[in-house]
Short mmCIF file of C-alpha atoms in Angstrom, two decimals:
data_model
loop_
_atom_site.label_atom_id
_atom_site.label_comp_id
_atom_site.label_asym_id
_atom_site.label_seq_id
_atom_site.Cartn_x
_atom_site.Cartn_y
_atom_site.Cartn_z
CA MET A 1 121.66 74.53 100.51
CA SER A 2 124.57 76.33 102.19
CA ASP A 3 127.00 74.47 104.44
CA GLN A 4 125.99 76.44 107.53
CA LEU A 5 122.29 75.87 106.93
CA ALA A 6 122.83 72.13 106.37
CA LYS A 7 124.94 71.89 109.52
CA ASN A 8 122.43 73.76 111.68
CA VAL A 9 119.44 71.79 110.41
CA GLY A 10 121.31 68.52 110.83
CA GLN A 11 122.33 69.23 114.41
CA LEU A 12 118.84 70.38 115.41
CA MET A 13 117.08 67.39 113.86
CA ALA A 14 118.02 64.95 116.65
CA PRO A 15 116.66 67.07 119.53
CA ALA A 16 113.57 67.78 117.40
CA ARG A 17 112.93 64.04 117.06
CA LYS A 18 113.26 63.66 120.83
CA GLY A 19 110.81 66.48 121.51
CA LEU A 20 113.52 68.63 123.11
CA LEU A 21 112.70 71.74 121.06
CA GLY A 22 109.66 73.83 121.86
CA ARG A 23 107.28 75.14 119.23
CA LEU A 24 107.18 78.46 117.45
CA ARG A 25 104.69 80.96 118.82
CA ARG A 26 102.65 83.18 116.50
CA GLY A 27 100.31 86.12 116.79
CA ILE A 28 98.44 88.08 114.12
CA GLU A 29 97.55 91.75 113.86
CA LYS A 30 95.05 92.40 111.07
CA GLU A 31 93.92 95.82 109.89
CA GLY A 32 90.83 96.64 107.83
CA LEU A 33 88.82 99.74 106.95
CA ARG A 34 85.14 100.04 107.71
CA VAL A 35 83.26 101.01 104.53
CA ASP A 36 79.72 101.76 103.39
CA ALA A 37 77.63 100.04 100.74
CA LYS A 38 79.31 102.02 97.95
CA GLY A 39 82.80 101.03 99.03
CA ALA A 40 83.66 104.41 100.55
CA ILE A 41 85.46 104.88 103.86
CA VAL A 42 82.95 105.59 106.62
CA GLN A 43 82.89 108.71 108.77
CA THR A 44 81.27 107.06 111.79
CA SER A 45 82.99 106.73 115.15
CA HIS A 46 84.52 103.46 116.28
CA PRO A 47 81.49 101.45 117.47
CA HIS A 48 80.99 101.80 121.21
CA ALA A 49 79.81 98.19 121.25
CA LEU A 50 83.32 97.03 120.29
CA GLY A 51 84.87 98.54 123.41
CA SER A 52 87.45 101.24 124.04
CA LYS A 53 90.09 101.35 121.34
CA LEU A 54 92.50 102.78 123.94
CA THR A 55 92.35 99.80 126.30
CA HIS A 56 90.75 96.79 124.56
CA PRO A 57 93.46 94.10 124.17
CA HIS A 58 92.12 92.64 120.92
CA ILE A 59 90.01 95.24 119.06
CA THR A 60 91.43 98.70 118.46
CA THR A 61 92.16 101.07 115.59
CA ASP A 62 95.34 101.95 113.76
CA TYR A 63 95.66 105.41 112.23
CA SER A 64 92.05 106.17 111.43
CA GLU A 65 88.81 105.99 113.36
CA ALA A 66 87.65 103.79 110.46
CA LEU A 67 90.72 101.51 110.39
CA LEU A 68 89.99 98.57 112.67
CA GLU A 69 92.88 96.53 114.03
CA TYR A 70 92.51 93.04 115.49
CA ILE A 71 95.20 91.57 117.74
CA THR A 72 95.22 87.87 118.58
CA PRO A 73 96.90 86.27 121.59
CA VAL A 74 100.06 84.25 120.99
CA TYR A 75 99.49 80.64 119.91
CA CYS A 76 101.65 77.63 119.13
CA ARG A 77 99.19 76.39 116.49
CA PRO A 78 98.42 78.61 113.48
CA ALA A 79 94.86 77.26 113.38
CA ASP A 80 94.23 78.57 116.90
CA ALA A 81 95.34 82.10 115.98
CA LEU A 82 93.10 82.04 112.90
CA SER A 83 90.16 80.73 114.94
CA PHE A 84 90.49 83.57 117.45
CA LEU A 85 90.85 86.12 114.64
CA GLY A 86 87.76 84.74 112.93
CA ASP A 87 85.72 85.14 116.10
CA LEU A 88 86.89 88.74 116.45
CA VAL A 89 85.48 89.37 112.96
CA ARG A 90 82.22 87.54 113.78
CA PHE A 91 81.83 89.56 116.96
CA THR A 92 82.39 92.77 115.02
CA TYR A 93 79.71 91.93 112.49
CA ARG A 94 77.28 91.33 115.34
CA LYS A 95 77.78 95.00 116.24
CA LEU A 96 77.90 96.58 112.74
CA ASP A 97 74.77 97.59 110.88
CA ASP A 98 75.21 98.95 107.36
CA GLU A 99 79.00 98.75 107.28
CA TRP A 100 81.45 96.21 105.93
CA LEU A 101 85.10 95.37 106.51
CA TRP A 102 87.28 96.17 103.50
CA PRO A 103 89.25 92.99 102.66
CA ALA A 104 92.07 94.61 100.65
CA SER A 105 95.21 96.51 101.60
CA MET A 106 94.78 99.45 99.25
CA PRO A 107 91.91 101.53 100.59
CA ALA A 108 88.32 102.05 99.66
CA ARG A 109 87.06 105.12 97.83
CA LEU A 110 88.37 108.28 99.43
CA ALA A 111 87.25 111.88 99.08
CA GLY A 112 90.55 113.56 99.74
CA ASN A 113 92.78 113.77 102.78
CA ASP A 114 90.10 114.98 105.18
CA SER A 115 87.80 112.04 104.39
CA ILE A 116 90.05 109.85 106.56
CA PRO A 117 89.06 110.57 110.19
CA ILE A 118 91.90 110.46 112.70
CA ALA A 119 91.33 107.99 115.54
CA ASP A 120 90.22 109.64 118.80
CA TYR A 121 91.38 107.89 121.99
CA GLY A 122 89.67 110.08 124.58
CA THR A 123 90.76 112.85 126.90
CA SER A 124 93.53 111.16 128.91
CA ASN A 125 97.12 112.21 128.39
CA ILE A 126 98.01 108.86 126.79
CA GLY A 127 94.91 109.08 124.58
CA THR A 128 95.79 112.65 123.60
CA MET A 129 99.35 111.56 122.81
CA LYS A 130 98.02 108.90 120.42
CA TYR A 131 95.80 111.47 118.73
CA VAL A 132 98.50 114.16 118.42
CA TYR A 133 100.94 111.56 117.07
CA ARG A 134 98.44 110.83 114.29
CA LYS A 135 97.98 114.55 113.64
CA GLY A 136 101.74 114.68 113.20
CA LEU A 137 101.64 111.82 110.70
CA ASP A 138 99.00 113.76 108.77
CA ALA A 139 101.12 116.93 108.76
CA ARG A 140 104.24 115.03 107.66
CA TYR A 141 102.90 112.49 105.14
CA GLY A 142 99.17 113.04 104.74
CA ARG A 143 96.36 110.79 105.85
CA ILE A 144 95.91 108.90 102.59
CA MET A 145 99.10 106.89 103.11
CA GLN A 146 97.82 105.98 106.57
CA SER A 147 94.60 104.45 105.19
CA ILE A 148 96.49 101.41 103.83
CA ALA A 149 95.92 98.13 105.71
CA GLY A 150 97.99 95.01 106.13
CA ILE A 151 98.81 91.94 108.18
CA HIS A 152 101.49 92.06 110.87
CA TYR A 153 102.81 88.59 111.65
CA ASN A 154 104.51 88.19 115.02
CA VAL A 155 106.76 85.18 115.63
CA SER A 156 109.01 84.07 118.45
CA LEU A 157 111.35 81.11 118.06
CA PRO A 158 111.32 78.29 120.66
CA ASP A 159 113.11 79.20 123.89
CA ASP A 160 114.94 75.87 123.77
CA ILE A 161 116.62 76.66 120.45
CA TRP A 162 118.82 79.44 121.81
CA PRO A 163 121.04 77.47 124.24
CA MET A 164 121.33 74.71 121.63
CA LEU A 165 122.50 77.16 118.96
CA GLN A 166 124.79 78.84 121.48
CA GLU A 167 126.48 75.51 122.24
CA MET A 168 126.61 74.49 118.56
CA GLU A 169 128.38 77.76 117.73
CA GLY A 170 130.73 77.66 120.73
CA ARG A 171 129.54 80.99 122.12
CA GLN A 172 128.80 80.04 125.72
CA GLU A 173 130.88 82.98 126.98
CA GLU A 174 128.07 85.32 125.82
CA SER A 175 124.99 85.89 127.94
CA LEU A 176 122.02 83.94 126.63
CA GLN A 177 120.02 87.18 126.37
CA GLY A 178 122.74 88.85 124.30
CA PHE A 179 123.20 85.78 122.12
CA ARG A 180 119.46 85.53 121.43
CA SER A 181 119.27 89.20 120.42
CA THR A 182 122.32 88.89 118.17
CA ARG A 183 120.86 85.86 116.43
CA TYR A 184 117.47 87.57 116.01
CA PHE A 185 119.29 90.40 114.26
CA ASP A 186 120.97 87.77 112.04
CA LEU A 187 117.47 86.60 111.15
CA ILE A 188 116.32 90.15 110.46
CA ARG A 189 119.24 90.88 108.10
CA ASN A 190 118.51 87.75 106.07
CA PHE A 191 114.86 88.74 106.03
CA ARG A 192 115.81 92.14 104.67
CA ARG A 193 117.94 90.51 101.98
CA ASN A 194 115.17 88.18 100.87
CA SER A 195 111.81 89.75 101.77
CA TRP A 196 111.26 90.42 98.05
CA LEU A 197 110.30 86.73 97.83
CA LEU A 198 107.37 87.29 100.18
CA LEU A 199 106.28 90.35 98.19
CA TYR A 200 106.24 88.25 95.03
CA LEU A 201 104.50 85.21 96.52
CA PHE A 202 101.92 87.03 98.68
CA GLY A 203 101.58 90.54 97.26
CA ALA A 204 97.91 91.19 96.45
CA SER A 205 97.71 94.90 95.59
CA PRO A 206 98.50 95.43 91.87
CA ALA A 207 95.71 98.00 91.46
CA LEU A 208 94.06 100.88 93.30
CA ASP A 209 91.22 103.34 93.12
CA ARG A 210 92.13 106.67 91.49
CA SER A 211 90.98 108.50 94.62
CA PHE A 212 94.06 107.15 96.43
CA LEU A 213 96.20 109.56 94.39
CA GLY A 214 94.21 112.60 95.47
CA GLU A 215 90.95 114.34 94.79
CA GLU A 216 91.74 114.74 91.10
CA GLY A 217 92.69 111.07 90.78
CA GLY A 218 96.30 111.51 89.77
CA ASP A 219 99.66 113.15 90.33
CA ASP A 220 103.23 112.74 89.13
CA ARG A 221 103.26 109.17 90.46
CA CYS A 222 100.54 108.18 88.02
CA ASP A 223 102.98 107.59 85.15
CA LYS A 224 103.83 104.20 86.71
CA LEU A 225 100.22 103.08 86.34
CA LYS A 226 97.76 102.33 83.55
CA PRO A 227 93.98 102.72 83.52
CA LEU A 228 91.95 99.55 83.92
CA GLY A 229 88.50 101.02 84.46
CA ASP A 230 87.28 104.60 84.64
CA LYS A 231 88.29 104.84 88.30
CA THR A 232 90.99 102.16 88.55
CA LEU A 233 94.73 102.22 87.94
CA TYR A 234 97.10 99.27 87.89
CA ALA A 235 100.65 98.21 87.07
CA PRO A 236 100.72 95.17 84.75
CA TYR A 237 103.48 93.26 86.58
CA ALA A 238 103.06 94.74 90.07
CA THR A 239 102.74 92.56 93.14
CA SER A 240 102.29 94.96 96.07
CA LEU A 241 101.67 98.64 95.34
CA ARG A 242 101.10 98.95 99.09
CA MET A 243 104.84 98.44 99.59
CA SER A 244 105.88 100.68 96.68
CA ASP A 245 106.56 104.41 96.81
CA LEU A 246 102.85 104.83 96.06
CA GLY A 247 102.18 103.39 99.50
CA TYR A 248 104.27 103.73 102.63
CA GLN A 249 107.05 106.22 102.07
CA ASN A 250 109.24 108.51 104.12
CA LYS A 251 112.08 110.31 102.37
CA VAL A 252 113.35 111.83 105.62
CA GLN A 253 113.73 108.41 107.23
CA GLU A 254 115.89 107.15 104.36
CA GLN A 255 118.85 108.95 105.91
CA LEU A 256 118.64 106.75 109.01
CA LYS A 257 120.21 103.79 107.16
CA ILE A 258 119.02 101.16 109.62
CA CYS A 259 120.15 97.80 108.25
CA PHE A 260 119.89 95.95 111.55
CA ASN A 261 123.53 95.02 112.10
CA SER A 262 123.23 95.06 115.89
CA LEU A 263 120.82 95.81 118.68
CA SER A 264 122.95 98.70 119.93
CA ASN A 265 123.05 100.29 116.46
CA TYR A 266 119.30 99.89 116.06
CA VAL A 267 118.49 101.36 119.47
CA GLY A 268 121.02 104.18 119.13
CA THR A 269 119.83 105.20 115.68
CA LEU A 270 116.16 105.33 116.70
CA ARG A 271 116.95 107.15 119.93
CA ASN A 272 118.94 109.73 117.98
CA ALA A 273 116.07 110.13 115.49
CA ILE A 274 113.55 110.99 118.23
CA SER A 275 116.01 113.59 119.58
CA THR A 276 117.16 115.27 116.33
CA GLU A 277 115.12 118.13 114.92
CA TRP A 278 114.24 118.20 111.21
CA PRO A 279 113.87 121.67 109.58
CA GLY A 280 110.74 120.82 107.60
CA TYR A 281 109.00 119.50 110.68
CA ARG A 282 110.08 122.54 112.71
CA ARG A 283 108.21 124.70 110.20
CA ILE A 284 105.01 122.75 110.90
CA GLY A 285 105.23 123.69 114.56
CA VAL A 286 104.49 121.61 117.64
CA ASP A 287 102.35 123.46 120.19
CA VAL A 288 101.10 126.47 118.23
CA ASP A 289 98.87 128.79 120.29
CA GLY A 290 97.54 125.85 122.27
CA GLU A 291 97.04 123.62 119.22
CA TRP A 292 99.19 120.49 119.26
CA ARG A 293 100.17 119.73 115.65
CA GLN A 294 102.67 116.95 116.36
CA LEU A 295 104.50 115.46 119.32
CA SER A 296 107.83 116.96 118.31
CA ALA A 297 109.67 118.46 115.34
CA ASN A 298 112.22 115.64 115.31
CA ILE A 299 112.95 113.08 112.59
CA LEU A 300 110.68 110.65 114.42
CA GLN A 301 107.99 111.75 116.85
CA ILE A 302 108.20 108.35 118.56
CA GLU A 303 109.99 105.14 117.66
CA ASN A 304 106.91 103.53 116.06
CA GLU A 305 107.01 106.15 113.31
CA TYR A 306 109.97 104.33 111.76
CA TYR A 307 108.70 102.33 108.79
CA SER A 308 110.27 98.95 108.13
CA ASP A 309 109.19 95.61 106.70
CA ILE A 310 110.34 93.90 109.91
CA ARG A 311 110.96 94.98 113.50
CA PRO A 312 112.62 93.41 116.55
CA LYS A 313 110.15 93.54 119.44
CA ARG A 314 109.90 93.09 123.19
CA VAL A 315 106.74 93.62 125.23
CA ALA A 316 107.37 96.94 126.99
CA ARG A 317 106.51 97.70 130.58
CA HIS A 318 104.41 100.74 131.45
CA ASP A 319 107.43 103.01 131.95
CA GLU A 320 109.42 101.92 128.88
CA THR A 321 109.63 102.82 125.22
CA PRO A 322 109.98 99.94 122.73
CA THR A 323 113.74 100.44 122.39
CA GLN A 324 114.24 100.66 126.14
CA ALA A 325 112.50 97.29 126.50
CA LEU A 326 114.82 95.84 123.86
CA GLU A 327 117.86 97.38 125.49
CA ALA A 328 116.95 96.08 128.94
CA ARG A 329 115.81 92.54 128.17
CA GLY A 330 116.71 91.82 124.54
CA VAL A 331 114.68 90.77 121.52
CA GLU A 332 111.63 88.66 122.39
CA TYR A 333 110.02 88.23 118.97
CA ILE A 334 109.98 89.72 115.50
CA GLU A 335 107.15 91.53 113.71
CA VAL A 336 106.82 91.01 109.96
CA ARG A 337 105.10 94.04 108.41
CA CYS A 338 105.27 93.53 104.63
CA LEU A 339 102.25 91.25 104.12
CA ASP A 340 99.28 92.44 102.09
CA LEU A 341 95.78 91.39 102.97
CA ASN A 342 94.77 88.70 100.47
CA PRO A 343 91.20 89.77 99.54
CA PHE A 344 90.35 86.24 98.42
CA LEU A 345 90.95 84.85 101.92
CA PRO A 346 88.27 85.68 104.52
CA LEU A 347 90.92 86.61 107.09
CA GLY A 348 93.47 87.98 104.63
CA ILE A 349 95.89 85.15 105.50
CA ASP A 350 95.57 81.38 105.86
CA GLU A 351 97.39 78.50 107.53
CA PRO A 352 99.60 77.48 104.57
CA GLN A 353 100.88 81.06 104.31
CA MET A 354 101.57 81.14 108.04
CA ARG A 355 103.52 77.88 107.87
CA PHE A 356 105.44 79.13 104.84
CA MET A 357 106.29 82.27 106.82
CA ASP A 358 107.45 80.22 109.81
CA THR A 359 109.71 78.16 107.57
CA PHE A 360 111.10 81.25 105.85
CA LEU A 361 111.89 82.93 109.16
CA LEU A 362 113.66 79.88 110.57
CA TRP A 363 115.57 79.59 107.29
CA CYS A 364 116.66 83.21 107.79
CA LEU A 365 117.89 82.35 111.29
CA LEU A 366 119.83 79.21 110.36
CA SER A 367 121.52 80.59 107.21
CA GLU A 368 124.68 82.71 107.05
CA SER A 369 123.96 86.37 107.72
CA PRO A 370 126.92 88.76 107.44
CA TRP A 371 126.48 92.42 108.34
CA ILE A 372 124.97 94.68 105.71
CA PRO A 373 127.09 97.65 104.58
CA ASP A 374 125.36 100.82 103.36
CA GLU A 375 125.90 100.03 99.67
CA GLU A 376 124.24 96.62 100.05
CA CYS A 377 121.42 98.23 101.97
CA ASP A 378 120.71 100.38 98.92
CA ARG A 379 120.73 97.32 96.64
CA LEU A 380 118.24 95.56 98.90
CA ASP A 381 115.91 98.54 98.63
CA ASP A 382 116.28 98.38 94.82
CA ASN A 383 115.39 94.67 94.77
CA ARG A 384 112.25 95.24 96.82
CA ARG A 385 111.23 98.18 94.63
CA LEU A 386 111.67 96.10 91.47
CA VAL A 387 109.58 93.24 92.83
CA VAL A 388 106.69 95.36 94.10
CA GLU A 389 106.48 97.22 90.79
CA GLN A 390 107.51 94.53 88.26
CA GLY A 391 107.68 91.24 90.16
CA ARG A 392 105.70 89.16 87.65
CA ASP A 393 107.77 90.27 84.67
CA PRO A 394 109.46 87.04 83.44
CA ALA A 395 112.55 89.03 82.44
CA LEU A 396 113.06 90.59 85.87
CA GLU A 397 116.54 90.17 87.36
CA LEU A 398 117.71 91.03 90.86
CA GLN A 399 121.12 91.99 92.21
CA ILE A 400 122.08 89.21 94.62
CA GLY A 401 125.53 89.92 96.04
CA ASP A 402 127.84 90.40 93.06
CA ARG A 403 125.62 88.62 90.52
CA ARG A 404 122.55 89.41 88.47
CA VAL A 405 120.05 86.56 88.66
CA SER A 406 116.43 86.07 87.68
CA LEU A 407 113.80 86.23 90.41
CA ARG A 408 112.71 82.70 89.53
CA VAL A 409 116.20 81.18 89.83
CA ARG A 410 117.00 82.91 93.11
CA GLY A 411 113.56 82.07 94.46
CA HIS A 412 114.11 78.36 93.80
CA GLU A 413 117.49 78.53 95.55
CA ILE A 414 115.76 79.87 98.66
CA ILE A 415 112.92 77.37 98.44
CA GLU A 416 115.37 74.48 98.21
CA GLY A 417 116.94 75.49 101.51
CA MET A 418 113.51 76.05 103.04
CA ARG A 419 112.44 72.47 102.28
CA LYS A 420 114.99 71.11 104.78
CA VAL A 421 113.87 73.65 107.37
CA ALA A 422 110.25 72.61 106.74
CA GLU A 423 111.23 68.99 107.42
CA LEU A 424 112.79 70.12 110.71
CA LEU A 425 109.60 71.95 111.73
CA ASP A 426 107.44 68.99 110.75
CA THR A 427 109.66 66.66 112.77
CA LEU A 428 109.25 69.02 115.70
CA GLU A 429 105.45 69.17 115.39
CA GLY A 430 104.77 65.61 114.25
CA ASP A 431 103.03 66.38 110.95
CA ASP A 432 103.85 67.32 107.34
CA LEU A 433 102.12 70.70 107.18
CA HIS A 434 105.22 72.86 106.62
CA VAL A 435 106.45 70.68 103.76
CA ALA A 436 102.92 70.76 102.32
CA ALA A 437 102.83 74.56 102.57
CA ILE A 438 106.10 74.84 100.61
CA ALA A 439 104.76 72.43 97.97
CA ALA A 440 101.53 74.42 97.63
CA ILE A 441 103.14 77.88 97.33
CA ALA A 442 106.42 77.21 95.46
CA PRO A 443 104.73 76.70 92.04
CA ARG A 444 104.01 80.45 91.99
CA LEU A 445 107.69 80.95 91.11
CA ASP A 446 107.31 79.09 87.81
CA ASP A 447 103.83 80.38 87.02
CA PRO A 448 103.26 84.03 87.98
CA GLU A 449 99.57 83.61 87.13
CA LEU A 450 99.21 81.65 90.37
CA THR A 451 100.20 84.64 92.51
CA PRO A 452 97.50 86.61 94.37
CA SER A 453 98.42 89.76 92.42
CA ALA A 454 97.78 88.03 89.09
CA GLN A 455 94.58 86.48 90.40
CA MET A 456 93.46 89.94 91.46
CA LEU A 457 93.96 91.43 88.00
CA ARG A 458 92.11 88.55 86.31
CA ALA A 459 89.21 88.88 88.71
CA LEU A 460 89.12 92.65 88.25
CA GLU A 461 88.95 92.34 84.49
CA ALA A 462 86.19 89.73 84.73
CA HIS A 463 84.24 91.96 87.12
CA GLY A 464 84.36 95.02 84.89
CA GLY A 465 87.66 96.60 85.77
CA GLU A 466 86.74 98.73 88.79
CA TRP A 467 88.81 98.04 91.89
CA ALA A 468 86.50 99.60 94.48
CA ASP A 469 83.35 97.94 93.07
CA PHE A 470 84.99 94.51 93.00
CA ILE A 471 86.43 94.73 96.51
CA ALA A 472 83.13 96.10 97.85
CA ASP A 473 81.33 93.04 96.45
CA LEU A 474 83.93 90.78 98.06
CA ALA A 475 83.40 92.60 101.37
CA LYS A 476 79.66 91.95 101.24
CA GLU A 477 80.15 88.26 100.39
CA GLN A 478 82.55 87.84 103.27
CA ALA A 479 80.24 89.72 105.64
CA GLN A 480 77.50 87.22 104.82
CA HIS A 481 79.91 84.38 105.64
CA TRP A 482 80.92 85.86 108.99
CA ARG A 483 77.35 86.70 109.96
CA SER A 484 76.08 83.22 109.09
CA THR A 485 78.78 81.11 110.77
CA PRO A 486 78.73 80.46 114.53
CA MET A 487 81.38 81.72 116.90
CA ASP A 488 82.66 80.16 120.06
CA GLU A 489 80.13 81.35 122.64
CA ALA A 490 82.67 81.35 125.46
CA ARG A 491 84.69 83.79 123.35
CA ALA A 492 81.58 85.83 122.62
CA GLU A 493 81.04 86.18 126.37
CA LEU A 494 84.71 87.08 126.87
CA PHE A 495 84.55 89.74 124.16
CA SER A 496 81.38 91.20 125.68
CA GLN A 497 83.07 91.41 129.07
CA LEU A 498 86.12 93.05 127.51
CA VAL A 499 83.88 95.73 125.98
CA GLU A 500 82.63 96.74 129.42
CA THR A 501 86.02 96.37 131.08
CA SER A 502 87.82 98.40 128.44
CA HIS A 503 85.40 101.32 128.70
CA GLN A 504 85.81 101.31 132.49
CA GLN A 505 89.59 101.19 132.14
CA GLN A 506 89.57 104.20 129.82
CA HIS A 507 87.36 106.09 132.29
CA ASP A 508 89.74 105.25 135.13
CA ILE A 509 92.80 106.38 133.16
CA GLU A 510 91.13 109.68 132.33
CA ALA A 511 90.13 110.22 135.97
CA GLU A 512 93.66 109.54 137.27
CA ASP A 513 95.49 112.13 135.15
CA ARG A 514 97.09 114.87 137.20
CA LEU A 515 99.56 116.48 134.78
CA SER A 516 98.85 118.82 131.90
CA PHE A 517 99.48 117.27 128.50
CA GLY A 518 102.57 119.43 128.02
CA GLN A 519 104.03 118.23 131.35
CA PHE A 520 103.12 114.63 130.54
CA LEU A 521 104.84 114.81 127.16
CA ALA A 522 107.97 116.46 128.56
CA GLU A 523 108.33 113.70 131.15
CA TYR A 524 107.74 111.04 128.49
CA PHE A 525 110.53 112.32 126.25
CA GLN A 526 112.88 112.77 129.20
CA ARG A 527 112.38 109.08 130.09
CA ALA A 528 112.60 108.03 126.43
CA ARG A 529 116.13 109.43 126.11
CA GLU A 530 117.41 107.43 129.07
CA PRO A 531 119.42 104.29 128.23
CA ARG A 532 118.46 101.09 130.03
CA SER A 533 120.91 98.50 131.29
CA ALA A 534 120.56 94.88 130.27
CA THR A 535 118.94 92.81 133.00
#
């Protein structure tokens, strides 16, 4: 354990014992495709009985009309977030007939690009903007990449920790808001350096259906994969094909070189990207004879188009973009975006994984975190690529600083530091659940067969080798579980009320529009380019 980490943990332990530190707060966003009995993506509209996907606070869609997204409130206890998420799934199954929720990150059977319906958010200007943004994603990257699902894990550190750290580090001359944002960016840089560990431990997408690579079932990316069944491809040592260049990818964005050295750099880079035209996107066109093909021809249409395994976040007000909210009031929480759905878990994630994540994130905060130069940024990308494609290869080595070291050795170094952080969290919460989570998950470093990706390949082989058939059977088993287990009836009543309220809210938004979509969009981008002062 590093000297700085030991010092920080030691100094925080006393206030933790006295109950002077608050608790971490967590929220979960879970995506999942709706599929039919054959494991194919459905073409049906988002069920009206689930509410308006434009305005419902907990049930919406991501890219596709078929890609459900659940959003929990923020909770201090992981079990509470999982309970709420479980009831969202139960409520959904009360409204679905012959459809199932796909429990894996890599998608169900596809029939080409057009088989993935773009989500429709209604006729309002804000709804049209969401739809046109997705049309732009289709024009730039295709829809198939957008059919991938995952878990987004949102965490904010206790409010009480920031003034304590500020005093420990002798930085009282800084504003608390500025200090908190700076330290969140320290956390993010360490996350970027070490997120490969999460990909190894929790990656659960070593295989995919051939249809993911196009109507003919293959392209020049196929040489990285081997056939498992007639319709299934896999990589023998892969952990998370979702996070490889087979999944999310954006060659244009690589030039942005965002390595999260400061809030001002992050905000400035994204703001420049939504204002800088890209020749290839200009050729697509924007408003062509009354047809909106994308929101703009710039590197990013909007800030959310930037792909990253982690993001600094702040809840934005109605007149703000995400970066304006950050600029005005600083970082509020971080969003982890690199987690696969674990198909063997009914919710795709469980409490031990959440507590491991909490420990890892606090370890990232309390450890040294120097700025990342461009050359190191490239090495970090190489490490992540190696782990997603070859993570379970016993001979795999990573470039850590100026040394080559095996994944296993470096992983144990991180885990050793995390154990002390887990003890701090358990002291804070009066239990031993974080230490237990580390003990349960750490053995995966020594035995790759314990990882979800290895479990997936074994199960696939035992099932007959076809990815889509196996995941479809899992979906049906899990549907039976969710349909047969009771939900909190007070929540059921709340969700029913939200269905009605959300539809009325969408109707009201549509009725209140006064501007044409072109005028609305011009005003939006004019506001988006305006810097905001810290408050």
